[in-house]
Tab-separated table of C-alpha atoms and ligand atoms in Angstrom:
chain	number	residue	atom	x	y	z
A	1	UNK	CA	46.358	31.570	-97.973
A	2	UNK	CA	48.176	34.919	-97.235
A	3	UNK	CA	49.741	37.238	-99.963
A	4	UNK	CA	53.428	38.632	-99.397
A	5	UNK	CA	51.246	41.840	-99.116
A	6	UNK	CA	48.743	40.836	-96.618
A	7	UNK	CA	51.758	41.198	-94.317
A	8	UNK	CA	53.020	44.491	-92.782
A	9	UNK	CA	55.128	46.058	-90.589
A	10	UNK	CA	52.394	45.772	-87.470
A	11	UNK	CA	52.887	41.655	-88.098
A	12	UNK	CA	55.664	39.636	-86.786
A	13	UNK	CA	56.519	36.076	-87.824
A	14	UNK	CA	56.986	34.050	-84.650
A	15	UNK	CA	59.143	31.114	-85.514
A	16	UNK	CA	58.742	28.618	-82.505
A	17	UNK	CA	61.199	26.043	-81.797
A	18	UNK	CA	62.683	25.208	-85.226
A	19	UNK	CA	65.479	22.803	-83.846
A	20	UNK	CA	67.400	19.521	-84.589
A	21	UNK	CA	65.404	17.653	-81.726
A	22	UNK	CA	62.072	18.263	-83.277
A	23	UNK	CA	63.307	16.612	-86.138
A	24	UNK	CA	63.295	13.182	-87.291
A	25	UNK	CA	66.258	11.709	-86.083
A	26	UNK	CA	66.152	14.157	-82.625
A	27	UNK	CA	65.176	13.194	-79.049
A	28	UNK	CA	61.506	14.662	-79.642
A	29	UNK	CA	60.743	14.626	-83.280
A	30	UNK	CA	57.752	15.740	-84.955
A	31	UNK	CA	56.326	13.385	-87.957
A	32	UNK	CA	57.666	15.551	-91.032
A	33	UNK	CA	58.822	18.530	-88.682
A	34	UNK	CA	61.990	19.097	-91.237
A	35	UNK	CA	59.484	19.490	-94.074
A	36	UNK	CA	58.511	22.918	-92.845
A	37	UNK	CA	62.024	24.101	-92.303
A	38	UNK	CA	62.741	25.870	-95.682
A	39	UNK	CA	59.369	27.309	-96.341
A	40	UNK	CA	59.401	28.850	-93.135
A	41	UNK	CA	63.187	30.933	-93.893
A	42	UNK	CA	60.914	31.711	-97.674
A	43	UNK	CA	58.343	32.603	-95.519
A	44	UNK	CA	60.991	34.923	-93.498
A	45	UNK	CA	61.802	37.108	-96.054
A	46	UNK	CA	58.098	38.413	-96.476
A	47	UNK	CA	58.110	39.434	-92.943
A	48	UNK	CA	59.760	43.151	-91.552
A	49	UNK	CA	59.831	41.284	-87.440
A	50	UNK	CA	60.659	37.830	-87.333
A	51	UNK	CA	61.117	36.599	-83.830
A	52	UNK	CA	63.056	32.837	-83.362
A	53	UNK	CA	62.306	31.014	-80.462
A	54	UNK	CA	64.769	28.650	-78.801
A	55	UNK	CA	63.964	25.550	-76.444
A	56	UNK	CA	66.748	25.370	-74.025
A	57	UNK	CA	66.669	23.248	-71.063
A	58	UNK	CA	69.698	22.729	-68.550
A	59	UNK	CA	70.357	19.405	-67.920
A	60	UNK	CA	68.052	17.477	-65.762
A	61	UNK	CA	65.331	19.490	-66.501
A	62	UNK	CA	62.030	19.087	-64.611
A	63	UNK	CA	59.860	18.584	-67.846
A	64	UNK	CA	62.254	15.363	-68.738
A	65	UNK	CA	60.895	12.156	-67.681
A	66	UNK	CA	64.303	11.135	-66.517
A	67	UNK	CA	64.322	13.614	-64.036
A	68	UNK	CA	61.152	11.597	-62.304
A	69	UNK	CA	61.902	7.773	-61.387
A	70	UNK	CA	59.638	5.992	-62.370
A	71	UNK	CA	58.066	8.082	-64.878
A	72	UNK	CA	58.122	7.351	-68.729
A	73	UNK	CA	58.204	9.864	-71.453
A	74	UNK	CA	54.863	11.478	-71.964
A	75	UNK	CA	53.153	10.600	-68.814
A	76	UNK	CA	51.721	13.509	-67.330
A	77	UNK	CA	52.711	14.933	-63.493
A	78	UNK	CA	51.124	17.440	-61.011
A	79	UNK	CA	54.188	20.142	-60.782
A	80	UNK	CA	53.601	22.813	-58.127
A	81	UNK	CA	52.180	25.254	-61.639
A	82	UNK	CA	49.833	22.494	-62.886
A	83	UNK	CA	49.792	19.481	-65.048
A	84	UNK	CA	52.559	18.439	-67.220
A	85	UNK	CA	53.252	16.199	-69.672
A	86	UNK	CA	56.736	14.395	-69.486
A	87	UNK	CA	59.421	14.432	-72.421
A	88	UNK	CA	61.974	12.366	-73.608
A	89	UNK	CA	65.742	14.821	-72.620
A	90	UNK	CA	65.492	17.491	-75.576
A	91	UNK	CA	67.094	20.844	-76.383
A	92	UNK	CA	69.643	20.863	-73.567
A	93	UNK	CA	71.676	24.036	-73.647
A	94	UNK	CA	74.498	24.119	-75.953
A	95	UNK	CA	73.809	20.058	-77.152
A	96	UNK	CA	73.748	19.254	-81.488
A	97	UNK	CA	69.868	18.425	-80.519
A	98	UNK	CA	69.335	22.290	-79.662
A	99	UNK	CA	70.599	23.829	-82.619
A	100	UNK	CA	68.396	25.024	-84.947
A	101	UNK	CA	67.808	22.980	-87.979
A	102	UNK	CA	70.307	23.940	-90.794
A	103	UNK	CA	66.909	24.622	-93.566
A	104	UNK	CA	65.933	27.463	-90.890
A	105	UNK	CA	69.081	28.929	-91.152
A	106	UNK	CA	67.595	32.135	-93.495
A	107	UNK	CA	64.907	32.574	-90.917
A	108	UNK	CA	67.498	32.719	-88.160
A	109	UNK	CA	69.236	35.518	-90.049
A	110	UNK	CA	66.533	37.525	-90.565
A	111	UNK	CA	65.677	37.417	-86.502
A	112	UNK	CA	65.349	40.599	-84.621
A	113	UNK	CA	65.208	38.341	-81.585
A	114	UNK	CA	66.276	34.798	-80.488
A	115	UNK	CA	64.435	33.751	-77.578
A	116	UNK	CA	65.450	31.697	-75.329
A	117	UNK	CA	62.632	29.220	-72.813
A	118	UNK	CA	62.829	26.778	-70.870
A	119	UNK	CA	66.067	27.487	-68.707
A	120	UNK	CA	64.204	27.831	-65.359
A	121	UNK	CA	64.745	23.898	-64.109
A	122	UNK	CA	61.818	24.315	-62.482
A	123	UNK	CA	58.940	25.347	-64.583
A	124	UNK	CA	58.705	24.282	-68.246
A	125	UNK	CA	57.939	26.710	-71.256
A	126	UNK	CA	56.403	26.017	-73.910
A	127	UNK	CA	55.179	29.324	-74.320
A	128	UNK	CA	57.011	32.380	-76.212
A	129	UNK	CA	55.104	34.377	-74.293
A	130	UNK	CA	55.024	32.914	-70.330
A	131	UNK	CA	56.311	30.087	-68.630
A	132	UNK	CA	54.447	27.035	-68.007
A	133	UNK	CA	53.182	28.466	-64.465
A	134	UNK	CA	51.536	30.800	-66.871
A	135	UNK	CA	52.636	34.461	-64.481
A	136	UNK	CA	56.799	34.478	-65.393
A	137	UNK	CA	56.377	36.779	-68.692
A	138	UNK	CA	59.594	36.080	-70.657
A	139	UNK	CA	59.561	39.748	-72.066
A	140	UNK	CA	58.643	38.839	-75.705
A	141	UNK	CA	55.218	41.323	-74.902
A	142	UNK	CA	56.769	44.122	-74.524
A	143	UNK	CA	59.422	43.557	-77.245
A	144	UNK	CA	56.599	43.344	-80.026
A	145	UNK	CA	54.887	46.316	-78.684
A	146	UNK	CA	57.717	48.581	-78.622
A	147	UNK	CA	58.389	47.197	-82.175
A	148	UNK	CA	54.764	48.277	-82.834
A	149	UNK	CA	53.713	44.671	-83.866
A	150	UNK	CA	50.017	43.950	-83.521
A	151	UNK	CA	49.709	40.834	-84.873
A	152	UNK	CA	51.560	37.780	-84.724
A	153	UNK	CA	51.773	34.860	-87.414
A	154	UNK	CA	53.112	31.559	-85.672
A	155	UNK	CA	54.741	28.624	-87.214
A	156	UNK	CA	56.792	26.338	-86.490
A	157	UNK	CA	56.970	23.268	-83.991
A	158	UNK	CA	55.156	21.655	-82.706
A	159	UNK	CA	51.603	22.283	-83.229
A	160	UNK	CA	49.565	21.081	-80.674
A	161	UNK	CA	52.505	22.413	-77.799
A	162	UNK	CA	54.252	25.521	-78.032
A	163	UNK	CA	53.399	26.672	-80.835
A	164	UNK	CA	49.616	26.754	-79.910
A	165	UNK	CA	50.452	27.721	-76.327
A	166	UNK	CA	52.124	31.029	-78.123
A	167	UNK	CA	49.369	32.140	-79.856
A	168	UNK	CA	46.841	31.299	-76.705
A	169	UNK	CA	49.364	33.924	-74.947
A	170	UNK	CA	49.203	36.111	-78.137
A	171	UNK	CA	45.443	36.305	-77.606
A	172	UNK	CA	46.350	36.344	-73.748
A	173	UNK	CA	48.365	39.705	-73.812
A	174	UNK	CA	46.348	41.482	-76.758
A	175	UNK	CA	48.016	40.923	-80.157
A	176	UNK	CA	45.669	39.311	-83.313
A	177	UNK	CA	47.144	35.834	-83.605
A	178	UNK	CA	47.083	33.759	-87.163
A	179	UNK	CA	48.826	30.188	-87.131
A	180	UNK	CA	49.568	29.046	-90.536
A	181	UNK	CA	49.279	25.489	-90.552
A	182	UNK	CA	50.589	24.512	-93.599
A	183	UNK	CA	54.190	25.631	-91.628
A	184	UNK	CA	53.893	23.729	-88.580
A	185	UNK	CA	53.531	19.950	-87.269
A	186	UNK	CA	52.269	17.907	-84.711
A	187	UNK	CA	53.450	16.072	-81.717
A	188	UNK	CA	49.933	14.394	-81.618
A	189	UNK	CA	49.518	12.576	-78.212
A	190	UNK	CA	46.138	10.472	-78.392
A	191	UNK	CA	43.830	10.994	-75.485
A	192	UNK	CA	40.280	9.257	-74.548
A	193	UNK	CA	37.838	12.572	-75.681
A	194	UNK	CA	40.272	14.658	-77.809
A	195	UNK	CA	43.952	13.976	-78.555
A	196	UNK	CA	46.552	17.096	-78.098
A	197	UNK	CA	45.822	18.219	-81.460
A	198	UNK	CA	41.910	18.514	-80.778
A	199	UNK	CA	42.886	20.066	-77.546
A	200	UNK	CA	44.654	22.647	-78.819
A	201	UNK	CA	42.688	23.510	-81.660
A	202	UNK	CA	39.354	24.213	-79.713
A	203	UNK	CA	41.485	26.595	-76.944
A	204	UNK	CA	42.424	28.631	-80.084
A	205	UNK	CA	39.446	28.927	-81.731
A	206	UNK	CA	37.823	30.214	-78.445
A	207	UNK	CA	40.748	32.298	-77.518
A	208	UNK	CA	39.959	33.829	-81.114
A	209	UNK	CA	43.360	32.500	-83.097
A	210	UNK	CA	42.961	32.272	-86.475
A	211	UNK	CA	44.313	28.979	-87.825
B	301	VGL	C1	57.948	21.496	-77.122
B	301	VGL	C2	57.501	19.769	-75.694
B	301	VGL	C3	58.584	20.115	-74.913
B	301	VGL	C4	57.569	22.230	-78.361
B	301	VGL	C5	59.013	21.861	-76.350
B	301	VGL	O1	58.410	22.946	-78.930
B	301	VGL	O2	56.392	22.089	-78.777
B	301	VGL	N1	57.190	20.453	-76.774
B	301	VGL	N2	59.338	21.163	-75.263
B	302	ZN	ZN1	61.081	21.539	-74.108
């Protein structure tokens, strides 16, 4: 594990998605996702960029499974970008389920940048970095650069979803990428030859993230 000093200002701590609904008790939670909360704002203070992302749907979203009769959460869909999965209604603009979890709140502070994702009701982001149709940057790229960040260090939630899609995009648009696991958690979806976890792990070893 990483020394306070193994960090510099060329590193930026890339806080994904730390909010009530990936909680227990939220519309999406992640097993144990409020475990991570207050290490992460520790984890905060070691760091000169920290950048907070925000999930943030309008209502009726495209990625909710109530937006698709017939559909049930976590079934998957062709959308005109691809395959994607379906979710329960999370992270709607300006609900109690959106706002960041209160053990975050140090992390928050210390944020350069909130980023917003996920407000285009027709293409899903799990990304920091792109939307779902994997071409609409959402400008966090340029940010870090001009901040002279070459590295990022994800955490947060969930795992095997945006917080792995991130640091695929990391790789993607040139920045070193290191997830520290100990400061995320799953979703976990089971799947017949490699659940979401498995998934997502082999795409970042290949892409060259270092977990
Ligand atoms: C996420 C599914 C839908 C995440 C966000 O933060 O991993 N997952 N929206
Ligand atoms: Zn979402």
């Amino acid at each position: 594990m990483k020394d306070a000093d193994d960090y510099t200002a060329e590193d930026a701590l890339i806080v994904v998605d730390p909010q009530r609904d990936f909680c227990p008790g939220g519309a999406l939670a992640v097993a144990d996702g409020d475990s991570v909360m207050a290490p992460i704002a520790a984890l905060a203070e070691q760091f000169r960029h920290v950048v907070v992302t925000q999930d943030w749907h309008p209502a009726g979203h495209s990625s909710f499974a109530s937006s698709h009769p017939g559909r049930r959460a976590f079934d998957t869909v062709r959308m005109p970008y691809g395959e994607q999965v379906l979710w329960p209604d999370h992270c709607v603009q300006g609900s109690a389920g959106a706002d960041f979890h209160p053990d975050v709140a140090g992390a928050v502070a210390r944020a350069g940048l909130i980023l917003r994702k996920g407000a285009n009701p027709a293409v899903d982001s799990y990304s920091a970095f792109y939307e779902n149709d994997k071409t609409t940057p959402t400008g966090l790229a340029g940010y870090l650069r001009d901040k002279g960040v070459r590295r990022c260090v994800l955490v947060g939630l969930a795992y095997d979803f945006c917080v792995a899609w991130s640091a695929l995009d990391a790789r993607r648009d040139g920045f070193a990428a290191l997830v520290l696991t100990r400061y995320t958690r799953a979703i976990g979806m089971p799947a017949p030859g490699g659940g979401s976890v498995e998934v997502a792990e082999a795409a970042m070893r290949a892409a060259g993230v270092h977990l």
